[in-house]
Every structure is written in structure tokens, then in C-alpha cells.
Amino acid sequence: MAAPTGEVGGVRVKELESKIAQLEQAVVSHAVIDQAIGVVVTVGRMSPSEAWDVLREVSMCTNIKLRHVAELVVHWGRTGVCAADIRGELVRRIASPG
């Protein structure tokens, strides 16, 4: 016997709401990462591809999620204050990309 339509529909609605929330978070994360790439491009005078590599490598070497590294870099670009937990690695990577 099939499950009542209301129950199946309710489960599907919850699944879709969860997917929407994940997509909204992905859009926000992507925007912050793009902004951080812009900061690194400007400061490091490098291509967006090189800046992406810098962010990715800083994330891997510091064991900090890429999204959080991007947030810290955007904060640095806005305030001039670079968080100690990424400062050394970021400066090293900007000084010699690749």
C-alpha cells in the first residue's frame, strides 16, 4: 500500500528546502571567494587563476576551510588587518605564487 500523499509531499518539500538552503550557502560562499580572489589579484599583481591557487594553498597549508580563508582575506582587504592564522602563509604565497 502506498504512503499517504501528504506524507510523501511533506518529505519532498523538506528535501527541496534543504537543497535550496545548500544552494543559497554555496552562492554566498562563491561570492566571498570571488571577492578574496580580487583582493589577492590586486595585492599580489597576479592573474585570477594564480590568486585562486594562492587561496587554495593557504587553505590546505593552514588546515582552514577555503571559505573561511576567503572571509579573512576579504577582511584584510577591507581593514588592512590580516589574521595571524593565515598571515605568514598568505604573504609567502603572494610573494612567490605557484
PDB file of N, CA and C in Angstrom:
ATOM      1  N   MET A   1       0.846  -1.169   0.000  1.00  0.00           N
ATOM      2  CA  MET A   1       0.000   0.000   0.000  1.00  0.00           C
ATOM      3  C   MET A   1       0.899   1.242   0.000  1.00  0.00           C
ATOM      4  N   ALA A   2       0.548   2.229  -0.774  1.00  0.00           N
ATOM      5  CA  ALA A   2       1.353   3.443  -0.917  1.00  0.00           C
ATOM      6  C   ALA A   2       1.169   4.345   0.289  1.00  0.00           C
ATOM      7  N   ALA A   3       2.206   5.138   0.570  1.00  0.00           N
ATOM      8  CA  ALA A   3       2.139   6.094   1.669  1.00  0.00           C
ATOM      9  C   ALA A   3       1.175   7.214   1.303  1.00  0.00           C
ATOM     10  N   PRO A   4       0.543   7.796   2.298  1.00  0.00           N
ATOM     11  CA  PRO A   4      -0.368   8.907   2.024  1.00  0.00           C
ATOM     12  C   PRO A   4       0.365  10.037   1.300  1.00  0.00           C
ATOM     13  N   THR A   5      -0.336  10.657   0.364  1.00  0.00           N
ATOM     14  CA  THR A   5       0.252  11.718  -0.457  1.00  0.00           C
ATOM     15  C   THR A   5       0.799  12.850   0.397  1.00  0.00           C
ATOM     16  N   GLY A   6       0.129  13.236   1.432  1.00  0.00           N
ATOM     17  CA  GLY A   6       0.578  14.334   2.301  1.00  0.00           C
ATOM     18  C   GLY A   6       1.939  14.053   2.911  1.00  0.00           C
ATOM     19  N   GLU A   7       2.154  12.826   3.357  1.00  0.00           N
ATOM     20  CA  GLU A   7       3.422  12.448   3.977  1.00  0.00           C
ATOM     21  C   GLU A   7       4.551  12.469   2.953  1.00  0.00           C
ATOM     22  N   VAL A   8       4.319  11.908   1.787  1.00  0.00           N
ATOM     23  CA  VAL A   8       5.319  11.887   0.726  1.00  0.00           C
ATOM     24  C   VAL A   8       5.617  13.313   0.285  1.00  0.00           C
ATOM     25  N   GLY A   9       4.578  14.115   0.089  1.00  0.00           N
ATOM     26  CA  GLY A   9       4.754  15.503  -0.314  1.00  0.00           C
ATOM     27  C   GLY A   9       5.522  16.304   0.727  1.00  0.00           C
ATOM     28  N   GLY A  10       5.254  16.050   1.995  1.00  0.00           N
ATOM     29  CA  GLY A  10       5.946  16.748   3.085  1.00  0.00           C
ATOM     30  C   GLY A  10       7.423  16.415   3.126  1.00  0.00           C
ATOM     31  N   VAL A  11       7.754  15.148   2.895  1.00  0.00           N
ATOM     32  CA  VAL A  11       9.154  14.726   2.853  1.00  0.00           C
ATOM     33  C   VAL A  11       9.849  15.395   1.682  1.00  0.00           C
ATOM     34  N   ARG A  12       9.188  15.420   0.543  1.00  0.00           N
ATOM     35  CA  ARG A  12       9.767  16.034  -0.666  1.00  0.00           C
ATOM     36  C   ARG A  12       9.987  17.534  -0.456  1.00  0.00           C
ATOM     37  N   VAL A  13       9.037  18.198   0.182  1.00  0.00           N
ATOM     38  CA  VAL A  13       9.169  19.626   0.458  1.00  0.00           C
ATOM     39  C   VAL A  13      10.385  19.867   1.356  1.00  0.00           C
ATOM     40  N   LYS A  14      10.562  19.051   2.376  1.00  0.00           N
ATOM     41  CA  LYS A  14      11.713  19.192   3.284  1.00  0.00           C
ATOM     42  C   LYS A  14      13.021  18.977   2.523  1.00  0.00           C
ATOM     43  N   GLU A  15      13.053  17.982   1.633  1.00  0.00           N
ATOM     44  CA  GLU A  15      14.254  17.734   0.825  1.00  0.00           C
ATOM     45  C   GLU A  15      14.576  18.944  -0.044  1.00  0.00           C
ATOM     46  N   LEU A  16      13.552  19.504  -0.675  1.00  0.00           N
ATOM     47  CA  LEU A  16      13.749  20.666  -1.542  1.00  0.00           C
ATOM     48  C   LEU A  16      14.182  21.894  -0.742  1.00  0.00           C
ATOM     49  N   GLU A  17      13.609  22.078   0.437  1.00  0.00           N
ATOM     50  CA  GLU A  17      14.017  23.194   1.293  1.00  0.00           C
ATOM     51  C   GLU A  17      15.484  23.055   1.685  1.00  0.00           C
ATOM     52  N   SER A  18      15.910  21.841   1.975  1.00  0.00           N
ATOM     53  CA  SER A  18      17.306  21.596   2.327  1.00  0.00           C
ATOM     54  C   SER A  18      18.227  21.907   1.149  1.00  0.00           C
ATOM     55  N   LYS A  19      17.843  21.482  -0.037  1.00  0.00           N
ATOM     56  CA  LYS A  19      18.646  21.766  -1.233  1.00  0.00           C
ATOM     57  C   LYS A  19      18.727  23.261  -1.504  1.00  0.00           C
ATOM     58  N   ILE A  20      17.637  23.963  -1.315  1.00  0.00           N
ATOM     59  CA  ILE A  20      17.625  25.417  -1.516  1.00  0.00           C
ATOM     60  C   ILE A  20      18.582  26.080  -0.530  1.00  0.00           C
ATOM     61  N   ALA A  21      18.539  25.663   0.721  1.00  0.00           N
ATOM     62  CA  ALA A  21      19.433  26.239   1.733  1.00  0.00           C
ATOM     63  C   ALA A  21      20.892  25.978   1.367  1.00  0.00           C
ATOM     64  N   GLN A  22      21.198  24.775   0.877  1.00  0.00           N
ATOM     65  CA  GLN A  22      22.568  24.451   0.464  1.00  0.00           C
ATOM     66  C   GLN A  22      23.000  25.317  -0.714  1.00  0.00           C
ATOM     67  N   LEU A  23      22.109  25.512  -1.679  1.00  0.00           N
ATOM     68  CA  LEU A  23      22.434  26.344  -2.840  1.00  0.00           C
ATOM     69  C   LEU A  23      22.630  27.807  -2.447  1.00  0.00           C
ATOM     70  N   GLU A  24      21.807  28.287  -1.531  1.00  0.00           N
ATOM     71  CA  GLU A  24      21.972  29.668  -1.060  1.00  0.00           C
ATOM     72  C   GLU A  24      23.325  29.840  -0.381  1.00  0.00           C
ATOM     73  N   GLN A  25      23.733  28.878   0.431  1.00  0.00           N
ATOM     74  CA  GLN A  25      25.030  28.938   1.101  1.00  0.00           C
ATOM     75  C   GLN A  25      26.157  28.878   0.080  1.00  0.00           C
ATOM     76  N   ALA A  26      26.004  28.062  -0.939  1.00  0.00           N
ATOM     77  CA  ALA A  26      27.029  27.951  -1.984  1.00  0.00           C
ATOM     78  C   ALA A  26      27.194  29.269  -2.727  1.00  0.00           C
ATOM     79  N   VAL A  27      26.091  29.957  -2.999  1.00  0.00           N
ATOM     80  CA  VAL A  27      26.151  31.251  -3.690  1.00  0.00           C
ATOM     81  C   VAL A  27      26.902  32.266  -2.828  1.00  0.00           C
ATOM     82  N   VAL A  28      26.600  32.314  -1.549  1.00  0.00           N
ATOM     83  CA  VAL A  28      27.271  33.239  -0.635  1.00  0.00           C
ATOM     84  C   VAL A  28      28.758  32.901  -0.555  1.00  0.00           C
ATOM     85  N   SER A  29      29.093  31.629  -0.392  1.00  0.00           N
ATOM     86  CA  SER A  29      30.490  31.212  -0.313  1.00  0.00           C
ATOM     87  C   SER A  29      31.235  31.562  -1.594  1.00  0.00           C
ATOM     88  N   HIS A  30      30.603  31.331  -2.730  1.00  0.00           N
ATOM     89  CA  HIS A  30      31.229  31.617  -4.011  1.00  0.00           C
ATOM     90  C   HIS A  30      31.516  33.115  -4.141  1.00  0.00           C
ATOM     91  N   ALA A  31      30.587  33.941  -3.698  1.00  0.00           N
ATOM     92  CA  ALA A  31      30.777  35.389  -3.773  1.00  0.00           C
ATOM     93  C   ALA A  31      31.952  35.829  -2.908  1.00  0.00           C
ATOM     94  N   VAL A  32      32.064  35.290  -1.709  1.00  0.00           N
ATOM     95  CA  VAL A  32      33.167  35.648  -0.814  1.00  0.00           C
ATOM     96  C   VAL A  32      34.494  35.187  -1.410  1.00  0.00           C
ATOM     97  N   ILE A  33      34.518  34.012  -1.977  1.00  0.00           N
ATOM     98  CA  ILE A  33      35.745  33.504  -2.599  1.00  0.00           C
ATOM     99  C   ILE A  33      36.131  34.385  -3.786  1.00  0.00           C
ATOM    100  N   ASP A  34      35.169  34.790  -4.596  1.00  0.00           N
ATOM    101  CA  ASP A  34      35.455  35.688  -5.716  1.00  0.00           C
ATOM    102  C   ASP A  34      36.016  37.019  -5.227  1.00  0.00           C
ATOM    103  N   GLN A  35      35.467  37.546  -4.145  1.00  0.00           N
ATOM    104  CA  GLN A  35      35.974  38.797  -3.582  1.00  0.00           C
ATOM    105  C   GLN A  35      37.409  38.621  -3.095  1.00  0.00           C
ATOM    106  N   ALA A  36      37.689  37.498  -2.443  1.00  0.00           N
ATOM    107  CA  ALA A  36      39.046  37.228  -1.949  1.00  0.00           C
ATOM    108  C   ALA A  36      40.022  37.096  -3.113  1.00  0.00           C
ATOM    109  N   ILE A  37      39.599  36.463  -4.183  1.00  0.00           N
ATOM    110  CA  ILE A  37      40.440  36.371  -5.380  1.00  0.00           C
ATOM    111  C   ILE A  37      40.778  37.782  -5.859  1.00  0.00           C
ATOM    112  N   GLY A  38      39.800  38.666  -5.854  1.00  0.00           N
ATOM    113  CA  GLY A  38      40.028  40.046  -6.262  1.00  0.00           C
ATOM    114  C   GLY A  38      41.051  40.752  -5.396  1.00  0.00           C
ATOM    115  N   VAL A  39      40.989  40.521  -4.088  1.00  0.00           N
ATOM    116  CA  VAL A  39      41.965  41.124  -3.170  1.00  0.00           C
ATOM    117  C   VAL A  39      43.366  40.604  -3.486  1.00  0.00           C
ATOM    118  N   VAL A  40      43.494  39.299  -3.641  1.00  0.00           N
ATOM    119  CA  VAL A  40      44.808  38.704  -3.911  1.00  0.00           C
ATOM    120  C   VAL A  40      45.333  39.146  -5.276  1.00  0.00           C
ATOM    121  N   VAL A  41      44.465  39.249  -6.272  1.00  0.00           N
ATOM    122  CA  VAL A  41      44.871  39.736  -7.600  1.00  0.00           C
ATOM    123  C   VAL A  41      45.462  41.138  -7.473  1.00  0.00           C
ATOM    124  N   THR A  42      44.778  41.991  -6.720  1.00  0.00           N
ATOM    125  CA  THR A  42      45.209  43.375  -6.576  1.00  0.00           C
ATOM    126  C   THR A  42      46.508  43.488  -5.783  1.00  0.00           C
ATOM    127  N   VAL A  43      46.558  42.835  -4.644  1.00  0.00           N
ATOM    128  CA  VAL A  43      47.734  42.928  -3.782  1.00  0.00           C
ATOM    129  C   VAL A  43      48.934  42.224  -4.404  1.00  0.00           C
ATOM    130  N   GLY A  44      48.699  41.052  -4.964  1.00  0.00           N
ATOM    131  CA  GLY A  44      49.801  40.249  -5.494  1.00  0.00           C
ATOM    132  C   GLY A  44      50.139  40.526  -6.947  1.00  0.00           C
ATOM    133  N   ARG A  45      49.323  41.368  -7.578  1.00  0.00           N
ATOM    134  CA  ARG A  45      49.521  41.670  -9.003  1.00  0.00           C
ATOM    135  C   ARG A  45      49.696  40.381  -9.797  1.00  0.00           C
ATOM    136  N   MET A  46      48.677  39.557  -9.721  1.00  0.00           N
ATOM    137  CA  MET A  46      48.697  38.261 -10.388  1.00  0.00           C
ATOM    138  C   MET A  46      47.366  38.014 -11.060  1.00  0.00           C
ATOM    139  N   SER A  47      47.301  36.938 -11.806  1.00  0.00           N
ATOM    140  CA  SER A  47      46.068  36.585 -12.507  1.00  0.00           C
ATOM    141  C   SER A  47      45.055  35.983 -11.530  1.00  0.00           C
ATOM    142  N   PRO A  48      43.780  36.002 -11.889  1.00  0.00           N
ATOM    143  CA  PRO A  48      42.778  35.344 -11.045  1.00  0.00           C
ATOM    144  C   PRO A  48      43.087  33.866 -10.821  1.00  0.00           C
ATOM    145  N   SER A  49      43.626  33.199 -11.816  1.00  0.00           N
ATOM    146  CA  SER A  49      43.980  31.783 -11.666  1.00  0.00           C
ATOM    147  C   SER A  49      45.075  31.602 -10.613  1.00  0.00           C
ATOM    148  N   GLU A  50      46.070  32.464 -10.653  1.00  0.00           N
ATOM    149  CA  GLU A  50      47.141  32.395  -9.649  1.00  0.00           C
ATOM    150  C   GLU A  50      46.599  32.728  -8.261  1.00  0.00           C
ATOM    151  N   ALA A  51      45.703  33.708  -8.190  1.00  0.00           N
ATOM    152  CA  ALA A  51      45.108  34.085  -6.910  1.00  0.00           C
ATOM    153  C   ALA A  51      44.282  32.931  -6.338  1.00  0.00           C
ATOM    154  N   TRP A  52      43.548  32.232  -7.199  1.00  0.00           N
ATOM    155  CA  TRP A  52      42.788  31.057  -6.767  1.00  0.00           C
ATOM    156  C   TRP A  52      43.739  30.016  -6.169  1.00  0.00           C
ATOM    157  N   ASP A  53      44.859  29.790  -6.843  1.00  0.00           N
ATOM    158  CA  ASP A  53      45.849  28.826  -6.336  1.00  0.00           C
ATOM    159  C   ASP A  53      46.383  29.260  -4.978  1.00  0.00           C
ATOM    160  N   VAL A  54      46.633  30.557  -4.807  1.00  0.00           N
ATOM    161  CA  VAL A  54      47.119  31.076  -3.521  1.00  0.00           C
ATOM    162  C   VAL A  54      46.111  30.766  -2.429  1.00  0.00           C
ATOM    163  N   LEU A  55      44.844  31.085  -2.665  1.00  0.00           N
ATOM    164  CA  LEU A  55      43.814  30.834  -1.647  1.00  0.00           C
ATOM    165  C   LEU A  55      43.703  29.351  -1.323  1.00  0.00           C
ATOM    166  N   ARG A  56      43.714  28.533  -2.348  1.00  0.00           N
ATOM    167  CA  ARG A  56      43.596  27.084  -2.151  1.00  0.00           C
ATOM    168  C   ARG A  56      44.783  26.553  -1.348  1.00  0.00           C
ATOM    169  N   GLU A  57      45.988  27.000  -1.687  1.00  0.00           N
ATOM    170  CA  GLU A  57      47.182  26.528  -0.996  1.00  0.00           C
ATOM    171  C   GLU A  57      47.232  27.021   0.453  1.00  0.00           C
ATOM    172  N   VAL A  58      46.823  28.279   0.678  1.00  0.00           N
ATOM    173  CA  VAL A  58      46.765  28.793   2.046  1.00  0.00           C
ATOM    174  C   VAL A  58      45.784  27.956   2.858  1.00  0.00           C
ATOM    175  N   SER A  59      44.656  27.629   2.265  1.00  0.00           N
ATOM    176  CA  SER A  59      43.662  26.797   2.945  1.00  0.00           C
ATOM    177  C   SER A  59      44.240  25.431   3.302  1.00  0.00           C
ATOM    178  N   MET A  60      44.892  24.812   2.341  1.00  0.00           N
ATOM    179  CA  MET A  60      45.453  23.474   2.591  1.00  0.00           C
ATOM    180  C   MET A  60      46.574  23.514   3.626  1.00  0.00           C
ATOM    181  N   CYS A  61      47.466  24.496   3.524  1.00  0.00           N
ATOM    182  CA  CYS A  61      48.632  24.541   4.415  1.00  0.00           C
ATOM    183  C   CYS A  61      48.274  24.953   5.838  1.00  0.00           C
ATOM    184  N   THR A  62      47.199  25.694   6.001  1.00  0.00           N
ATOM    185  CA  THR A  62      46.788  26.124   7.338  1.00  0.00           C
ATOM    186  C   THR A  62      45.680  25.255   7.922  1.00  0.00           C
ATOM    187  N   ASN A  63      45.166  24.347   7.092  1.00  0.00           N
ATOM    188  CA  ASN A  63      44.058  23.481   7.500  1.00  0.00           C
ATOM    189  C   ASN A  63      42.833  24.301   7.929  1.00  0.00           C
ATOM    190  N   ILE A  64      42.597  25.379   7.178  1.00  0.00           N
ATOM    191  CA  ILE A  64      41.427  26.232   7.402  1.00  0.00           C
ATOM    192  C   ILE A  64      40.574  26.142   6.144  1.00  0.00           C
ATOM    193  N   LYS A  65      39.283  25.977   6.324  1.00  0.00           N
ATOM    194  CA  LYS A  65      38.382  25.851   5.164  1.00  0.00           C
ATOM    195  C   LYS A  65      38.557  27.041   4.233  1.00  0.00           C
ATOM    196  N   LEU A  66      38.470  26.754   2.947  1.00  0.00           N
ATOM    197  CA  LEU A  66      38.664  27.774   1.923  1.00  0.00           C
ATOM    198  C   LEU A  66      37.729  28.961   2.126  1.00  0.00           C
ATOM    199  N   ARG A  67      36.485  28.697   2.437  1.00  0.00           N
ATOM    200  CA  ARG A  67      35.514  29.770   2.644  1.00  0.00           C
ATOM    201  C   ARG A  67      35.974  30.703   3.766  1.00  0.00           C
ATOM    202  N   HIS A  68      36.516  30.129   4.841  1.00  0.00           N
ATOM    203  CA  HIS A  68      36.967  30.946   5.969  1.00  0.00           C
ATOM    204  C   HIS A  68      38.233  31.726   5.606  1.00  0.00           C
ATOM    205  N   VAL A  69      39.142  31.106   4.872  1.00  0.00           N
ATOM    206  CA  VAL A  69      40.324  31.820   4.385  1.00  0.00           C
ATOM    207  C   VAL A  69      39.872  33.012   3.549  1.00  0.00           C
ATOM    208  N   ALA A  70      38.910  32.792   2.674  1.00  0.00           N
ATOM    209  CA  ALA A  70      38.394  33.867   1.825  1.00  0.00           C
ATOM    210  C   ALA A  70      37.803  34.990   2.678  1.00  0.00           C
ATOM    211  N   GLU A  71      37.055  34.647   3.708  1.00  0.00           N
ATOM    212  CA  GLU A  71      36.480  35.667   4.594  1.00  0.00           C
ATOM    213  C   GLU A  71      37.581  36.489   5.252  1.00  0.00           C
ATOM    214  N   LEU A  72      38.653  35.813   5.693  1.00  0.00           N
ATOM    215  CA  LEU A  72      39.770  36.506   6.334  1.00  0.00           C
ATOM    216  C   LEU A  72      40.495  37.420   5.350  1.00  0.00           C
ATOM    217  N   VAL A  73      40.646  36.970   4.114  1.00  0.00           N
ATOM    218  CA  VAL A  73      41.305  37.781   3.086  1.00  0.00           C
ATOM    219  C   VAL A  73      40.454  39.001   2.740  1.00  0.00           C
ATOM    220  N   VAL A  74      39.159  38.827   2.633  1.00  0.00           N
ATOM    221  CA  VAL A  74      38.270  39.962   2.357  1.00  0.00           C
ATOM    222  C   VAL A  74      38.335  40.967   3.509  1.00  0.00           C
ATOM    223  N   HIS A  75      38.363  40.471   4.727  1.00  0.00           N
ATOM    224  CA  HIS A  75      38.505  41.344   5.899  1.00  0.00           C
ATOM    225  C   HIS A  75      39.813  42.126   5.819  1.00  0.00           C
ATOM    226  N   TRP A  76      40.892  41.445   5.441  1.00  0.00           N
ATOM    227  CA  TRP A  76      42.195  42.090   5.272  1.00  0.00           C
ATOM    228  C   TRP A  76      42.113  43.189   4.216  1.00  0.00           C
ATOM    229  N   GLY A  77      41.477  42.899   3.105  1.00  0.00           N
ATOM    230  CA  GLY A  77      41.334  43.894   2.044  1.00  0.00           C
ATOM    231  C   GLY A  77      40.528  45.101   2.475  1.00  0.00           C
ATOM    232  N   ARG A  78      39.561  44.875   3.352  1.00  0.00           N
ATOM    233  CA  ARG A  78      38.686  45.951   3.806  1.00  0.00           C
ATOM    234  C   ARG A  78      39.307  46.774   4.931  1.00  0.00           C
ATOM    235  N   THR A  79      40.076  46.115   5.823  1.00  0.00           N
ATOM    236  CA  THR A  79      40.566  46.796   7.030  1.00  0.00           C
ATOM    237  C   THR A  79      42.079  46.990   7.059  1.00  0.00           C
ATOM    238  N   GLY A  80      42.794  46.220   6.248  1.00  0.00           N
ATOM    239  CA  GLY A  80      44.249  46.261   6.319  1.00  0.00           C
ATOM    240  C   GLY A  80      44.818  45.365   7.405  1.00  0.00           C
ATOM    241  N   VAL A  81      43.952  44.683   8.120  1.00  0.00           N
ATOM    242  CA  VAL A  81      44.374  43.788   9.200  1.00  0.00           C
ATOM    243  C   VAL A  81      44.260  42.357   8.714  1.00  0.00           C
ATOM    244  N   CYS A  82      45.388  41.651   8.734  1.00  0.00           N
ATOM    245  CA  CYS A  82      45.400  40.255   8.287  1.00  0.00           C
ATOM    246  C   CYS A  82      45.465  39.338   9.501  1.00  0.00           C
ATOM    247  N   ALA A  83      44.570  38.393   9.565  1.00  0.00           N
ATOM    248  CA  ALA A  83      44.507  37.458  10.691  1.00  0.00           C
ATOM    249  C   ALA A  83      45.813  36.681  10.815  1.00  0.00           C
ATOM    250  N   ALA A  84      46.292  36.554  12.038  1.00  0.00           N
ATOM    251  CA  ALA A  84      47.569  35.887  12.300  1.00  0.00           C
ATOM    252  C   ALA A  84      47.588  34.454  11.803  1.00  0.00           C
ATOM    253  N   ASP A  85      46.435  33.770  11.827  1.00  0.00           N
ATOM    254  CA  ASP A  85      46.429  32.357  11.453  1.00  0.00           C
ATOM    255  C   ASP A  85      46.673  32.116   9.968  1.00  0.00           C
ATOM    256  N   ILE A  86      46.574  33.154   9.131  1.00  0.00           N
ATOM    257  CA  ILE A  86      46.883  32.966   7.709  1.00  0.00           C
ATOM    258  C   ILE A  86      47.970  33.916   7.204  1.00  0.00           C
ATOM    259  N   ARG A  87      48.336  34.902   8.011  1.00  0.00           N
ATOM    260  CA  ARG A  87      49.235  35.969   7.563  1.00  0.00           C
ATOM    261  C   ARG A  87      50.520  35.435   6.925  1.00  0.00           C
ATOM    262  N   GLY A  88      51.256  34.625   7.636  1.00  0.00           N
ATOM    263  CA  GLY A  88      52.544  34.132   7.134  1.00  0.00           C
ATOM    264  C   GLY A  88      52.417  33.361   5.834  1.00  0.00           C
ATOM    265  N   GLU A  89      51.481  32.446   5.809  1.00  0.00           N
ATOM    266  CA  GLU A  89      51.286  31.620   4.611  1.00  0.00           C
ATOM    267  C   GLU A  89      50.804  32.462   3.435  1.00  0.00           C
ATOM    268  N   LEU A  90      49.925  33.387   3.691  1.00  0.00           N
ATOM    269  CA  LEU A  90      49.405  34.246   2.633  1.00  0.00           C
ATOM    270  C   LEU A  90      50.510  35.123   2.047  1.00  0.00           C
ATOM    271  N   VAL A  91      51.293  35.747   2.906  1.00  0.00           N
ATOM    272  CA  VAL A  91      52.401  36.585   2.442  1.00  0.00           C
ATOM    273  C   VAL A  91      53.394  35.757   1.641  1.00  0.00           C
ATOM    274  N   ARG A  92      53.709  34.570   2.122  1.00  0.00           N
ATOM    275  CA  ARG A  92      54.642  33.680   1.423  1.00  0.00           C
ATOM    276  C   ARG A  92      54.121  33.313   0.033  1.00  0.00           C
ATOM    277  N   ARG A  93      52.861  32.982  -0.053  1.00  0.00           N
ATOM    278  CA  ARG A  93      52.256  32.564  -1.331  1.00  0.00           C
ATOM    279  C   ARG A  93      52.123  33.741  -2.296  1.00  0.00           C
ATOM    280  N   ILE A  94      51.816  34.908  -1.777  1.00  0.00           N
ATOM    281  CA  ILE A  94      51.702  36.085  -2.656  1.00  0.00           C
ATOM    282  C   ILE A  94      53.079  36.484  -3.176  1.00  0.00           C
ATOM    283  N   ALA A  95      54.095  36.367  -2.330  1.00  0.00           N
ATOM    284  CA  ALA A  95      55.456  36.741  -2.727  1.00  0.00           C
ATOM    285  C   ALA A  95      55.998  35.834  -3.812  1.00  0.00           C
ATOM    286  N   SER A  96      55.623  34.561  -3.758  1.00  0.00           N
ATOM    287  CA  SER A  96      56.102  33.621  -4.793  1.00  0.00           C
ATOM    288  C   SER A  96      54.981  32.666  -5.189  1.00  0.00           C
ATOM    289  N   PRO A  97      54.051  33.136  -6.025  1.00  0.00           N
ATOM    290  CA  PRO A  97      52.934  32.274  -6.436  1.00  0.00           C
ATOM    291  C   PRO A  97      53.421  31.089  -7.254  1.00  0.00           C
ATOM    292  N   GLY A  98      52.652  30.016  -7.137  1.00  0.00           N
ATOM    293  CA  GLY A  98      52.952  28.822  -7.946  1.00  0.00           C
ATOM    294  C   GLY A  98      53.940  28.012  -7.291  1.00  0.00           C
TER     295      GLY A  98
END
